[in-house]
Amino acid sequence: MRQNIKQRREHEIVVSQSDHERLTGLAESSLDRLPDIAEELLKEMDRAKVAPLSRIPATVIRMGSTVTFRSGDGEVKTVTLVYPGKADIAEGKISILTPVGAALIGLREGQSVAWTSRDGRRLEFEIVSVEAPREGAN
């Protein structure tokens, strides 16, 4: 089943060199299984500003970050962005290879993103807070 993911971002995104390399490789290796999400993640990596980890502010979402966001209907959720093998929705750990995961990477507190979900709904959320990853968390 093809997924319909169309993200619109009006803000620059920033990723670390290590996240950029690993996420680009992950997206390329996922093109056969998850073409829409993989293509969207590749587009995000192509347009991202790549910086050394030491220059990435703590308020920027990167792999392992814990993020609180508010949806368009006011619902607030907190999730941790992880690689596919560590995803566990019951624990609030979402994979980068999901529409929400791909939408989160590189955003900052206060920014928002909108996209069309797998079931065709238009969704939008705003980043309320970002907690930097714990060392060794991802």
Short mmCIF file of the C-alpha atoms (twelve columns), coordinates in Angstrom:
data_MODEL
# 
_entry.id   MODEL 
# 
loop_
_atom_site.group_PDB 
_atom_site.id 
_atom_site.type_symbol 
_atom_site.label_atom_id 
_atom_site.label_alt_id 
_atom_site.label_comp_id 
_atom_site.label_asym_id 
_atom_site.label_seq_id 
_atom_site.Cartn_x 
_atom_site.Cartn_y 
_atom_site.Cartn_z 
_atom_site.pdbx_PDB_model_num 
ATOM 1   C CA . MET A 1   0.000  0.000  0.000  1 
ATOM 2   C CA . ARG A 2   1.484  3.320  -1.050 1 
ATOM 3   C CA . GLN A 3   1.448  5.996  1.584  1 
ATOM 4   C CA . ASN A 4   0.520  9.562  0.836  1 
ATOM 5   C CA . ILE A 5   2.837  11.770 2.825  1 
ATOM 6   C CA . LYS A 6   3.180  15.368 1.775  1 
ATOM 7   C CA . GLN A 7   5.013  17.497 4.272  1 
ATOM 8   C CA . ARG A 8   5.266  21.252 4.038  1 
ATOM 9   C CA . ARG A 9   7.881  22.976 6.073  1 
ATOM 10  C CA . GLU A 10  8.424  26.684 6.094  1 
ATOM 11  C CA . HIS A 11  11.407 26.529 8.424  1 
ATOM 12  C CA . GLU A 12  15.014 25.517 7.912  1 
ATOM 13  C CA . ILE A 13  15.937 22.229 9.544  1 
ATOM 14  C CA . VAL A 14  19.300 21.380 11.088 1 
ATOM 15  C CA . VAL A 15  20.774 17.909 11.587 1 
ATOM 16  C CA . SER A 16  24.085 16.627 12.890 1 
ATOM 17  C CA . GLN A 17  26.577 15.070 10.502 1 
ATOM 18  C CA . SER A 18  26.154 11.658 12.150 1 
ATOM 19  C CA . ASP A 19  22.329 11.802 11.989 1 
ATOM 20  C CA . HIS A 20  22.519 12.972 8.368  1 
ATOM 21  C CA . GLU A 21  24.747 10.068 7.325  1 
ATOM 22  C CA . ARG A 22  22.790 7.424  9.211  1 
ATOM 23  C CA . LEU A 23  19.347 8.714  8.174  1 
ATOM 24  C CA . THR A 24  20.348 9.028  4.521  1 
ATOM 25  C CA . GLY A 25  21.566 5.416  4.561  1 
ATOM 26  C CA . LEU A 26  18.423 4.249  6.352  1 
ATOM 27  C CA . ALA A 27  16.153 6.027  3.866  1 
ATOM 28  C CA . GLU A 28  18.057 4.647  0.872  1 
ATOM 29  C CA . SER A 29  17.837 1.107  2.240  1 
ATOM 30  C CA . SER A 30  14.086 1.532  2.892  1 
ATOM 31  C CA . LEU A 31  13.059 2.732  -0.573 1 
ATOM 32  C CA . ASP A 32  11.706 -0.694 -1.605 1 
ATOM 33  C CA . ARG A 33  9.654  -1.263 1.564  1 
ATOM 34  C CA . LEU A 34  8.504  2.250  2.476  1 
ATOM 35  C CA . PRO A 35  8.962  4.339  -0.669 1 
ATOM 36  C CA . ASP A 36  6.945  7.422  0.309  1 
ATOM 37  C CA . ILE A 37  8.415  7.813  3.790  1 
ATOM 38  C CA . ALA A 38  11.929 6.990  2.561  1 
ATOM 39  C CA . GLU A 39  11.646 9.532  -0.267 1 
ATOM 40  C CA . GLU A 40  10.362 12.196 2.117  1 
ATOM 41  C CA . LEU A 41  13.196 11.524 4.557  1 
ATOM 42  C CA . LEU A 42  15.713 11.764 1.696  1 
ATOM 43  C CA . LYS A 43  14.205 15.123 0.656  1 
ATOM 44  C CA . GLU A 44  14.524 16.353 4.221  1 
ATOM 45  C CA . MET A 45  18.165 15.252 4.371  1 
ATOM 46  C CA . ASP A 46  18.853 16.939 1.016  1 
ATOM 47  C CA . ARG A 47  17.529 20.267 2.233  1 
ATOM 48  C CA . ALA A 48  18.830 20.072 5.798  1 
ATOM 49  C CA . LYS A 49  21.639 22.241 7.056  1 
ATOM 50  C CA . VAL A 50  24.286 19.807 8.344  1 
ATOM 51  C CA . ALA A 51  26.306 20.917 11.355 1 
ATOM 52  C CA . PRO A 52  28.673 19.358 13.897 1 
ATOM 53  C CA . LEU A 53  26.800 17.896 16.865 1 
ATOM 54  C CA . SER A 54  28.425 20.468 19.159 1 
ATOM 55  C CA . ARG A 55  26.668 23.234 17.192 1 
ATOM 56  C CA . ILE A 56  23.170 21.716 17.265 1 
ATOM 57  C CA . PRO A 57  21.069 23.562 19.879 1 
ATOM 58  C CA . ALA A 58  19.338 21.411 22.506 1 
ATOM 59  C CA . THR A 59  16.004 22.761 21.220 1 
ATOM 60  C CA . VAL A 60  16.469 21.064 17.810 1 
ATOM 61  C CA . ILE A 61  14.903 17.623 17.365 1 
ATOM 62  C CA . ARG A 62  17.456 14.951 16.579 1 
ATOM 63  C CA . MET A 63  17.519 11.198 16.928 1 
ATOM 64  C CA . GLY A 64  16.833 10.294 20.550 1 
ATOM 65  C CA . SER A 65  15.171 13.629 21.375 1 
ATOM 66  C CA . THR A 66  12.029 13.591 23.492 1 
ATOM 67  C CA . VAL A 67  9.485  15.926 21.953 1 
ATOM 68  C CA . THR A 68  6.233  17.375 23.215 1 
ATOM 69  C CA . PHE A 69  3.931  18.614 20.463 1 
ATOM 70  C CA . ARG A 70  0.412  19.987 20.197 1 
ATOM 71  C CA . SER A 71  -1.855 18.861 17.376 1 
ATOM 72  C CA . GLY A 72  -4.247 21.154 15.544 1 
ATOM 73  C CA . ASP A 73  -7.105 19.954 17.757 1 
ATOM 74  C CA . GLY A 74  -5.169 20.870 20.925 1 
ATOM 75  C CA . GLU A 75  -4.097 17.358 21.932 1 
ATOM 76  C CA . VAL A 76  -0.620 17.290 23.513 1 
ATOM 77  C CA . LYS A 77  1.659  14.260 23.078 1 
ATOM 78  C CA . THR A 78  5.190  13.456 24.157 1 
ATOM 79  C CA . VAL A 79  7.283  11.023 22.112 1 
ATOM 80  C CA . THR A 80  10.911 10.031 21.674 1 
ATOM 81  C CA . LEU A 81  12.275 9.861  18.111 1 
ATOM 82  C CA . VAL A 82  14.153 6.580  17.549 1 
ATOM 83  C CA . TYR A 83  15.497 4.284  14.850 1 
ATOM 84  C CA . PRO A 84  13.083 1.560  13.655 1 
ATOM 85  C CA . GLY A 85  14.546 -1.243 15.786 1 
ATOM 86  C CA . LYS A 86  13.895 0.709  19.004 1 
ATOM 87  C CA . ALA A 87  10.350 1.857  18.178 1 
ATOM 88  C CA . ASP A 88  7.668  0.990  20.743 1 
ATOM 89  C CA . ILE A 89  4.489  3.030  20.524 1 
ATOM 90  C CA . ALA A 90  3.364  1.827  23.983 1 
ATOM 91  C CA . GLU A 91  6.497  3.464  25.444 1 
ATOM 92  C CA . GLY A 92  6.097  6.599  23.320 1 
ATOM 93  C CA . LYS A 93  9.052  5.731  21.079 1 
ATOM 94  C CA . ILE A 94  8.280  6.499  17.443 1 
ATOM 95  C CA . SER A 95  10.343 5.472  14.453 1 
ATOM 96  C CA . ILE A 96  11.940 7.983  12.131 1 
ATOM 97  C CA . LEU A 97  10.400 5.827  9.364  1 
ATOM 98  C CA . THR A 98  6.850  6.950  10.168 1 
ATOM 99  C CA . PRO A 99  5.095  10.039 8.839  1 
ATOM 100 C CA . VAL A 100 5.324  11.752 12.240 1 
ATOM 101 C CA . GLY A 101 8.942  10.704 12.760 1 
ATOM 102 C CA . ALA A 102 10.070 11.983 9.367  1 
ATOM 103 C CA . ALA A 103 8.164  15.220 9.991  1 
ATOM 104 C CA . LEU A 104 9.863  15.863 13.354 1 
ATOM 105 C CA . ILE A 105 13.559 15.588 12.491 1 
ATOM 106 C CA . GLY A 106 15.407 18.902 12.546 1 
ATOM 107 C CA . LEU A 107 12.528 21.057 13.800 1 
ATOM 108 C CA . ARG A 108 12.904 23.418 16.779 1 
ATOM 109 C CA . GLU A 109 10.688 24.423 19.656 1 
ATOM 110 C CA . GLY A 110 7.934  26.735 18.421 1 
ATOM 111 C CA . GLN A 111 7.994  25.506 14.824 1 
ATOM 112 C CA . SER A 112 5.106  23.672 13.217 1 
ATOM 113 C CA . VAL A 113 4.628  21.202 10.388 1 
ATOM 114 C CA . ALA A 114 1.669  19.992 8.323  1 
ATOM 115 C CA . TRP A 115 1.327  16.861 6.211  1 
ATOM 116 C CA . THR A 116 -1.179 14.448 4.716  1 
ATOM 117 C CA . SER A 117 -1.372 11.207 6.690  1 
ATOM 118 C CA . ARG A 118 -1.521 7.661  5.343  1 
ATOM 119 C CA . ASP A 119 -5.314 7.768  5.518  1 
ATOM 120 C CA . GLY A 120 -5.555 11.090 3.657  1 
ATOM 121 C CA . ARG A 121 -6.207 13.382 6.627  1 
ATOM 122 C CA . ARG A 122 -4.465 16.753 6.774  1 
ATOM 123 C CA . LEU A 123 -2.577 16.961 10.076 1 
ATOM 124 C CA . GLU A 124 -0.613 19.735 11.701 1 
ATOM 125 C CA . PHE A 125 1.252  20.146 14.952 1 
ATOM 126 C CA . GLU A 126 3.445  22.623 16.796 1 
ATOM 127 C CA . ILE A 127 6.579  21.702 18.739 1 
ATOM 128 C CA . VAL A 128 6.035  22.696 22.389 1 
ATOM 129 C CA . SER A 129 9.324  21.448 23.881 1 
ATOM 130 C CA . VAL A 130 12.396 19.390 23.027 1 
ATOM 131 C CA . GLU A 131 14.534 17.441 25.475 1 
ATOM 132 C CA . ALA A 132 17.979 16.582 24.121 1 
ATOM 133 C CA . PRO A 133 18.818 12.877 23.882 1 
ATOM 134 C CA . ARG A 134 20.487 11.279 26.848 1 
ATOM 135 C CA . GLU A 135 24.032 10.235 26.053 1 
ATOM 136 C CA . GLY A 136 24.006 6.829  24.360 1 
ATOM 137 C CA . ALA A 137 20.200 6.893  24.023 1 
ATOM 138 C CA . ASN A 138 20.137 6.321  20.284 1 
# 
